[in-house]
Amino acid sequence: MSELGRIAVLFSLLIAGYSALAALAGTRARVPELVQSARHGVLAVCGLMTAASVMLLASFLTHDFSNRYVYEHSSRDMPVQMIGAAFYSGQQGSLLYWAWTLSIFSAVVIVQNWRRNRELMPYVIAVLMGVELFFTLMLGVVASPFERMPRLVSDGLGLNPLLYDTGMLYHPPMLLAGYMSWSVPFAFGIAALATGRLDAEWIRATRRYALVAWIILGIGNLLGSWWAYHVLGWGGYWGWDPVENAAIMPWLTGTAYLHSVMIQERRGMLKVWNLTLILITFFLAVFGTFIVRSGVISSVHSFAQSSVGPYYLSFLSLVIVGSLLLLFWRMPRLRSDNRLDSLWSREAAFVVNNLLFLGVTFAIFWGSVFPLASEAIQGSKLTVGPPYFNQTAGPIFLMLVFLMGVGPLLPWRRGTREHLVRILRAPVAAATLVTGLSVVFGVRQAPVAIAVWVCAFVVASISGEFHRGALARRSAAGEAYGRALLSLIARNNRRYGGYIAHLGVVMISVAVIGSSFFQVERQVALKPGESVEIGPYHVTYEQIHQRQEYGARVVEAPLRVERDGRVVETALPGKRFYKNFERQPASNVSIQSGPLDDLYIVLAGWQELAPNTPDPTGPVSLLLFVNPLVMWLWVGGIVLAIGTLVAAWPEPGRILAPATLPSGAHPAVGRA
Amino acid sequence: MRALARWLGLLLCALALVGSAPVARADSLDDQVRQIAKQLQCPICESVSVADSPSELAGQMRALIRKKLEAGESEQQILDSFVAAYGDGVLTEPPRRGLSLLVWIGPVIGLAFGAAIVWLVLRAWRRAGSAEAEPSGVSRNGAADGVAVTASLDGTLGTGADDEYLRRAMGELERARRGLGG
C-alpha cells in the first residue's frame, strides 16, 4: 500500500509539471490541444493525489506499522476517528493533505471554468500546477509519508496527548485548507498579470473563490481558538503564539483584499494594490504553512523539526521575485480608471479599511519577529507576549469595528459631510444610550466603555440599514415587513450578506471585550467537602477518582457547582495519562458555558498515596476562571459563516437583457 | 452642526465620568502569586508564562514569588529581581526602554507611514485624469459599466440618502421585474 502511495505521488509530480508546462506552451504557441491536455492533467493529478491519500488512510486504519509515519503517529488502542485525524497530525501527512486538497480545488476550478475565462485559464493552470509541483516535490524527496520502517513492530507510538480531542478532527484540516485555498485567487491574479487582462475580469472570476478561501481560513482560526480554549487549560483562547499569529495574518490581509477588490469592480481603481494584496496574502498563507510545519519559530505547534525549510524558502522567494517581476512589467497598464470624487465616499472608507488591516498585520508581524531580531542584535532574546499584542492590535481592531459601522452608510463616489452627519445621528444616540447604561451597570474602565460604544454603534448602524431597506421594499413592493426583510436580503445578497457577516464580527468583538476585561481567576487548594466562591458560582470539591479510557489513565475531581443558590451540573475537570506519554498528561478542562459567562475549571494537581494512585482524602489544586461572554465568540463565528454564505450565493438573474416575445404572444396583462 | 457638537460634548462628559479604574486585585496569596507569575515568561519553555508552565523551574519560580510576597516585597520589586537575574527577556511585556522600545514604536511608525501613503494616494486620485484620457480604457471597461450601473444603483439604494428616490427606484425595479414575466 505504501508503495502504491509513493508511486501515486511520484506520478502526480510528473503530471503536475507536465500540465504547467503544457498550459504555458499551449497558450503561447496557440496550440489548444496542449492546453486541453494540461486541463486533463489537472484532473489526473486530482485522481492520483486522492489515491495516495486513500492509501495513507488505509494504512492507518489497518494499523500498517511497516509505514514509519503510521508507526510514529498512531497505535492500536486509538479510537477510529482519531486514527483519521492522525493522518494530518505530522508533517508529512499534513503536506499530503495540503497537496491533496489543492489538487481537488484545482480540479473544481478547471471544471467550473471549462468554457469560461479562456484567456486566463492556461496561466491559472500553470500557477496551480506549479504550486502542486512544489508540494509533491517535497512529498517525494524530503517529507514522504510512505517511508518504510527498518524492522517489524507490533504497535505504534500513538498520538501526542494534546491532539486527542475532537478539535483535532476539525481545526488542522480547516486551517490547512484555508491556507491552500488562497492559491486560487493568487493564480488568477498572476494570470491577469501574464495576459495583461488587468481590469475587473480576474476579480469577478475569483470573487467566490476568494470568499470561500477567506471563510475557510477564518473558521480554521476560530476552531483553533476553540481548541486552545478547551484543551490547553490556561483559561484563554488566543495566546498570540507565533503560529497563531502566522495563521491570522493572511486572514487579515485577505479581509482587506475582499473589501478593496470591490473598489476595482465598481470603479476600476486600486489595480496595483489588489494584485499586491493577493500576492501578500498568498505569501503569508504559504509562510503560515511553513511556520506550522517546520519548527522554525518554536511554539505549542512545533512537534517536529524538519528539513523542508530550504524548500519552503526557495519557493517563497520564487513566488515573491516572480510576482514582483510580473507586476513591474505590467505597471504601465495598471493606471486607475477613475478619480476620487469625494473624501466622504465608500472608496475612501475602504482605503482606510486597508490601511488599518495592513497596519494591524504589520504590528503582529513586527511583534512576532522581534524576539528573533533582538537575539541576533544583542544576543539575549526579548519576549514579546500578549501584553504587547493586546495593546497594539487591540485599538486598531476597535477602529476597524468602528469603520464597519460608518462604511456602509457612505455612498459610492460622492457623499457629503452633512449627509453623513444626518444619517449618523440615530446610531450615535443609540450607542451613547447603551454605553451610559453599561456605565450604570458597572463598566468603569475607559477602554471598555469606548469599546461598548463602538459595538453598539455598529449594531445600530447595521440594523438601521436593514430597517430602511425593508421599509422601502414594503412601500414600493407592498410586502409585509418580515417578507420585505427576507426579499431584501435575497435580492441584494452581496450587500446584506456582508452586513450579516459584520454583525458576526461585532459578536466576536463583544466576546473578546467581555472575556479580556472581566475575567476572574482563582487558584485554590481544596480538601474533600471544602468549597470556593468565584464570581456568581459556589464550587464544592467532592472526591477524586481514577478510571481507564482508550488506553489512557484518567484522573478526575468531581465538583458540585451552584449558581445563585441553585445547583448546576457537576463539573469534572481531570487529566489523562497516555501510554508512552506518562510525563505529558492532557487536560480535561471542565467548561460550563452559558450566554453570560463560562465557568472554566482545571485540575492542576493532587496528592498521591502511591505512584499512579491519587489520594481520595488529600487536597486537590484547582484553577478556576469565570470567562464572561465567551459563548458569543463561537456564535459570532457561525453568524460570520452564514453571512458569507449569503454573500456568496449565486445571484438571481439580472434584468439587464430585455426579453423578446415570440410573435403572436400577448404580453402579460398589467397587474396593479 | 450644533446638534453634533452637543452630542459629542455629552459623550465626552460620559467618558470623563467613567475614568480608568484599577483592575480589582486578587485577595488570596495564591492569586497574588499567579498575578505576578503571569507577567513572567518561563525561561525554558516556549510561549508560556511562569503561571501556566508545568516545568520544574517554573514551579521553583512560583515558590520564590510566594516567599518574596510573604516577606512583604512589592510586585514591582519582585519583577525587578527576576529581571536582574534573567534579563529583560523574562518579562512577557517588553519594557519601554532600550532596544525593546523599538518594538513599541514599530507599529506606530508603520501606521504613520501607511497613513502618509494613503494621504498621497487620495490626493493623487482627486487630481488624476479620468477615463477619457485613455480610449482603450473605456472599451475595456465597457462590460464593467453595465455592472457599474446596477452597482451604483445598489449603492444608492442602501444609503437612505433620499427616501423618496429610494421608493421610486424600488418601485420601478419591481415593475420592470414583473413586466418581464417574472
PDB file of C-alpha atoms in Angstrom, chain A residues 518-655:
ATOM      1  CA  PHE A 518     -13.866  40.938  33.075  1.00  0.00           C
ATOM      2  CA  GLN A 519     -12.210  37.584  33.520  1.00  0.00           C
ATOM      3  CA  VAL A 520     -11.998  36.414  37.118  1.00  0.00           C
ATOM      4  CA  GLU A 521      -9.486  33.765  38.131  1.00  0.00           C
ATOM      5  CA  ARG A 522      -8.654  31.946  41.342  1.00  0.00           C
ATOM      6  CA  GLN A 523      -6.212  29.277  42.311  1.00  0.00           C
ATOM      7  CA  VAL A 524      -7.113  27.211  45.380  1.00  0.00           C
ATOM      8  CA  ALA A 525      -6.290  24.007  47.173  1.00  0.00           C
ATOM      9  CA  LEU A 526      -9.412  22.215  48.416  1.00  0.00           C
ATOM     10  CA  LYS A 527      -9.866  19.177  50.638  1.00  0.00           C
ATOM     11  CA  PRO A 528     -12.904  16.918  50.085  1.00  0.00           C
ATOM     12  CA  GLY A 529     -16.010  18.856  51.093  1.00  0.00           C
ATOM     13  CA  GLU A 530     -14.381  22.276  51.014  1.00  0.00           C
ATOM     14  CA  SER A 531     -15.676  24.961  48.667  1.00  0.00           C
ATOM     15  CA  VAL A 532     -14.685  28.219  46.993  1.00  0.00           C
ATOM     16  CA  GLU A 533     -16.554  31.239  45.640  1.00  0.00           C
ATOM     17  CA  ILE A 534     -15.779  32.637  42.241  1.00  0.00           C
ATOM     18  CA  GLY A 535     -17.957  35.236  40.554  1.00  0.00           C
ATOM     19  CA  PRO A 536     -21.588  34.081  40.859  1.00  0.00           C
ATOM     20  CA  TYR A 537     -20.525  30.467  41.429  1.00  0.00           C
ATOM     21  CA  HIS A 538     -20.102  28.374  44.563  1.00  0.00           C
ATOM     22  CA  VAL A 539     -17.907  25.310  43.873  1.00  0.00           C
ATOM     23  CA  THR A 540     -17.536  22.358  46.262  1.00  0.00           C
ATOM     24  CA  TYR A 541     -14.940  19.597  45.828  1.00  0.00           C
ATOM     25  CA  GLU A 542     -16.230  16.069  46.368  1.00  0.00           C
ATOM     26  CA  GLN A 543     -13.708  13.270  45.904  1.00  0.00           C
ATOM     27  CA  ILE A 544     -11.017  12.473  43.368  1.00  0.00           C
ATOM     28  CA  HIS A 545     -11.145   9.185  41.417  1.00  0.00           C
ATOM     29  CA  GLN A 546      -9.390   7.378  38.583  1.00  0.00           C
ATOM     30  CA  ARG A 547     -10.508   5.295  35.573  1.00  0.00           C
ATOM     31  CA  GLN A 548      -9.383   3.845  32.221  1.00  0.00           C
ATOM     32  CA  GLU A 549     -10.386   5.151  28.820  1.00  0.00           C
ATOM     33  CA  TYR A 550      -8.993   4.291  25.339  1.00  0.00           C
ATOM     34  CA  GLY A 551      -5.617   3.283  26.686  1.00  0.00           C
ATOM     35  CA  ALA A 552      -5.383   6.302  28.972  1.00  0.00           C
ATOM     36  CA  ARG A 553      -5.470   6.595  32.722  1.00  0.00           C
ATOM     37  CA  VAL A 554      -7.922   9.381  33.616  1.00  0.00           C
ATOM     38  CA  VAL A 555      -7.858  11.168  36.988  1.00  0.00           C
ATOM     39  CA  GLU A 556     -10.961  13.230  37.733  1.00  0.00           C
ATOM     40  CA  ALA A 557     -12.141  15.501  40.530  1.00  0.00           C
ATOM     41  CA  PRO A 558     -15.932  15.929  40.645  1.00  0.00           C
ATOM     42  CA  LEU A 559     -17.097  19.360  41.797  1.00  0.00           C
ATOM     43  CA  ARG A 560     -20.587  20.406  42.744  1.00  0.00           C
ATOM     44  CA  VAL A 561     -21.377  23.777  41.175  1.00  0.00           C
ATOM     45  CA  GLU A 562     -24.049  26.188  42.403  1.00  0.00           C
ATOM     46  CA  ARG A 563     -25.028  29.480  40.859  1.00  0.00           C
ATOM     47  CA  ASP A 564     -27.101  31.952  42.893  1.00  0.00           C
ATOM     48  CA  GLY A 565     -28.100  29.129  45.227  1.00  0.00           C
ATOM     49  CA  ARG A 566     -29.298  26.703  42.555  1.00  0.00           C
ATOM     50  CA  VAL A 567     -27.305  23.578  41.769  1.00  0.00           C
ATOM     51  CA  VAL A 568     -25.913  23.452  38.241  1.00  0.00           C
ATOM     52  CA  GLU A 569     -24.423  20.284  36.755  1.00  0.00           C
ATOM     53  CA  THR A 570     -21.354  18.670  38.329  1.00  0.00           C
ATOM     54  CA  ALA A 571     -18.037  19.793  36.922  1.00  0.00           C
ATOM     55  CA  LEU A 572     -15.498  17.092  36.123  1.00  0.00           C
ATOM     56  CA  PRO A 573     -12.025  18.504  35.476  1.00  0.00           C
ATOM     57  CA  GLY A 574      -9.262  15.961  35.123  1.00  0.00           C
ATOM     58  CA  LYS A 575      -6.073  14.812  33.482  1.00  0.00           C
ATOM     59  CA  ARG A 576      -5.378  11.983  31.012  1.00  0.00           C
ATOM     60  CA  PHE A 577      -2.149   9.980  31.007  1.00  0.00           C
ATOM     61  CA  TYR A 578      -1.390   8.034  27.806  1.00  0.00           C
ATOM     62  CA  LYS A 579       0.976   5.108  27.360  1.00  0.00           C
ATOM     63  CA  ASN A 580       4.381   6.393  26.105  1.00  0.00           C
ATOM     64  CA  PHE A 581       3.467   9.888  27.297  1.00  0.00           C
ATOM     65  CA  GLU A 582       3.282   9.463  31.055  1.00  0.00           C
ATOM     66  CA  ARG A 583       5.005  12.764  31.805  1.00  0.00           C
ATOM     67  CA  GLN A 584       2.845  14.795  29.404  1.00  0.00           C
ATOM     68  CA  PRO A 585      -0.744  14.457  30.568  1.00  0.00           C
ATOM     69  CA  ALA A 586      -3.534  16.078  28.628  1.00  0.00           C
ATOM     70  CA  SER A 587      -6.105  18.164  30.477  1.00  0.00           C
ATOM     71  CA  ASN A 588      -9.823  17.558  30.607  1.00  0.00           C
ATOM     72  CA  VAL A 589     -10.897  21.126  31.173  1.00  0.00           C
ATOM     73  CA  SER A 590     -14.361  21.477  32.654  1.00  0.00           C
ATOM     74  CA  ILE A 591     -16.294  24.223  30.879  1.00  0.00           C
ATOM     75  CA  GLN A 592     -19.873  25.105  31.738  1.00  0.00           C
ATOM     76  CA  SER A 593     -20.951  27.537  29.091  1.00  0.00           C
ATOM     77  CA  GLY A 594     -23.824  29.992  29.156  1.00  0.00           C
ATOM     78  CA  PRO A 595     -24.779  33.189  27.333  1.00  0.00           C
ATOM     79  CA  LEU A 596     -23.446  35.335  30.176  1.00  0.00           C
ATOM     80  CA  ASP A 597     -20.264  33.514  31.083  1.00  0.00           C
ATOM     81  CA  ASP A 598     -18.305  30.278  31.184  1.00  0.00           C
ATOM     82  CA  LEU A 599     -17.204  28.519  34.365  1.00  0.00           C
ATOM     83  CA  TYR A 600     -13.812  27.094  33.441  1.00  0.00           C
ATOM     84  CA  ILE A 601     -12.030  24.720  35.803  1.00  0.00           C
ATOM     85  CA  VAL A 602      -8.671  22.938  35.509  1.00  0.00           C
ATOM     86  CA  LEU A 603      -7.424  20.200  37.803  1.00  0.00           C
ATOM     87  CA  ALA A 604      -3.881  21.416  38.422  1.00  0.00           C
ATOM     88  CA  GLY A 605      -2.579  18.891  40.928  1.00  0.00           C
ATOM     89  CA  TRP A 606      -3.329  16.362  43.650  1.00  0.00           C
ATOM     90  CA  GLN A 607      -1.647  14.209  46.268  1.00  0.00           C
ATOM     91  CA  GLU A 608      -0.756  10.585  45.604  1.00  0.00           C
ATOM     92  CA  LEU A 609      -0.855   7.660  48.013  1.00  0.00           C
ATOM     93  CA  ALA A 610       1.433   5.666  45.726  1.00  0.00           C
ATOM     94  CA  PRO A 611       2.679   6.193  42.162  1.00  0.00           C
ATOM     95  CA  ASN A 612      -0.335   6.456  39.842  1.00  0.00           C
ATOM     96  CA  THR A 613      -2.776   6.322  42.750  1.00  0.00           C
ATOM     97  CA  PRO A 614      -4.431   9.615  43.726  1.00  0.00           C
ATOM     98  CA  ASP A 615      -5.210  10.116  47.416  1.00  0.00           C
ATOM     99  CA  PRO A 616      -9.004  10.374  47.855  1.00  0.00           C
ATOM    100  CA  THR A 617      -8.689  12.166  51.186  1.00  0.00           C
ATOM    101  CA  GLY A 618      -5.979  14.616  50.173  1.00  0.00           C
ATOM    102  CA  PRO A 619      -6.316  18.158  48.833  1.00  0.00           C
ATOM    103  CA  VAL A 620      -6.529  18.977  45.126  1.00  0.00           C
ATOM    104  CA  SER A 621      -5.178  22.085  43.445  1.00  0.00           C
ATOM    105  CA  LEU A 622      -7.700  23.781  41.180  1.00  0.00           C
ATOM    106  CA  LEU A 623      -7.515  26.649  38.751  1.00  0.00           C
ATOM    107  CA  LEU A 624     -10.880  28.350  38.268  1.00  0.00           C
ATOM    108  CA  PHE A 625     -11.933  31.040  35.809  1.00  0.00           C
ATOM    109  CA  VAL A 626     -15.136  32.886  35.104  1.00  0.00           C
ATOM    110  CA  ASN A 627     -14.891  33.935  31.454  1.00  0.00           C
ATOM    111  CA  PRO A 628     -17.729  36.289  30.504  1.00  0.00           C
ATOM    112  CA  LEU A 629     -19.369  36.187  27.074  1.00  0.00           C
ATOM    113  CA  VAL A 630     -17.052  33.602  25.513  1.00  0.00           C
ATOM    114  CA  MET A 631     -20.017  31.768  24.007  1.00  0.00           C
ATOM    115  CA  TRP A 632     -20.536  34.745  21.683  1.00  0.00           C
ATOM    116  CA  LEU A 633     -17.178  34.100  20.126  1.00  0.00           C
ATOM    117  CA  TRP A 634     -18.473  30.845  18.657  1.00  0.00           C
ATOM    118  CA  VAL A 635     -21.956  32.180  17.914  1.00  0.00           C
ATOM    119  CA  GLY A 636     -20.355  35.141  16.162  1.00  0.00           C
ATOM    120  CA  GLY A 637     -18.293  32.736  14.100  1.00  0.00           C
ATOM    121  CA  ILE A 638     -21.437  30.929  12.961  1.00  0.00           C
ATOM    122  CA  VAL A 639     -23.121  34.218  12.067  1.00  0.00           C
ATOM    123  CA  LEU A 640     -19.997  35.189  10.146  1.00  0.00           C
ATOM    124  CA  ALA A 641     -20.192  31.956   8.179  1.00  0.00           C
ATOM    125  CA  ILE A 642     -23.897  32.455   7.468  1.00  0.00           C
ATOM    126  CA  GLY A 643     -23.261  35.979   6.250  1.00  0.00           C
ATOM    127  CA  THR A 644     -20.506  34.765   3.962  1.00  0.00           C
ATOM    128  CA  LEU A 645     -22.762  32.047   2.598  1.00  0.00           C
ATOM    129  CA  VAL A 646     -25.474  34.599   1.851  1.00  0.00           C
ATOM    130  CA  ALA A 647     -22.971  36.910   0.172  1.00  0.00           C
ATOM    131  CA  ALA A 648     -21.503  34.119  -1.921  1.00  0.00           C
ATOM    132  CA  TRP A 649     -24.887  32.761  -3.032  1.00  0.00           C
ATOM    133  CA  PRO A 650     -25.420  32.644  -6.814  1.00  0.00           C
ATOM    134  CA  GLU A 651     -27.299  35.792  -7.674  1.00  0.00           C
ATOM    135  CA  PRO A 652     -30.854  35.895  -9.050  1.00  0.00           C
ATOM    136  CA  GLY A 653     -30.915  36.530 -12.790  1.00  0.00           C
ATOM    137  CA  ARG A 654     -30.220  40.138 -13.662  1.00  0.00           C
ATOM    138  CA  ILE A 655     -32.843  42.046 -15.592  1.00  0.00           C
TER     139      ILE A 655
END
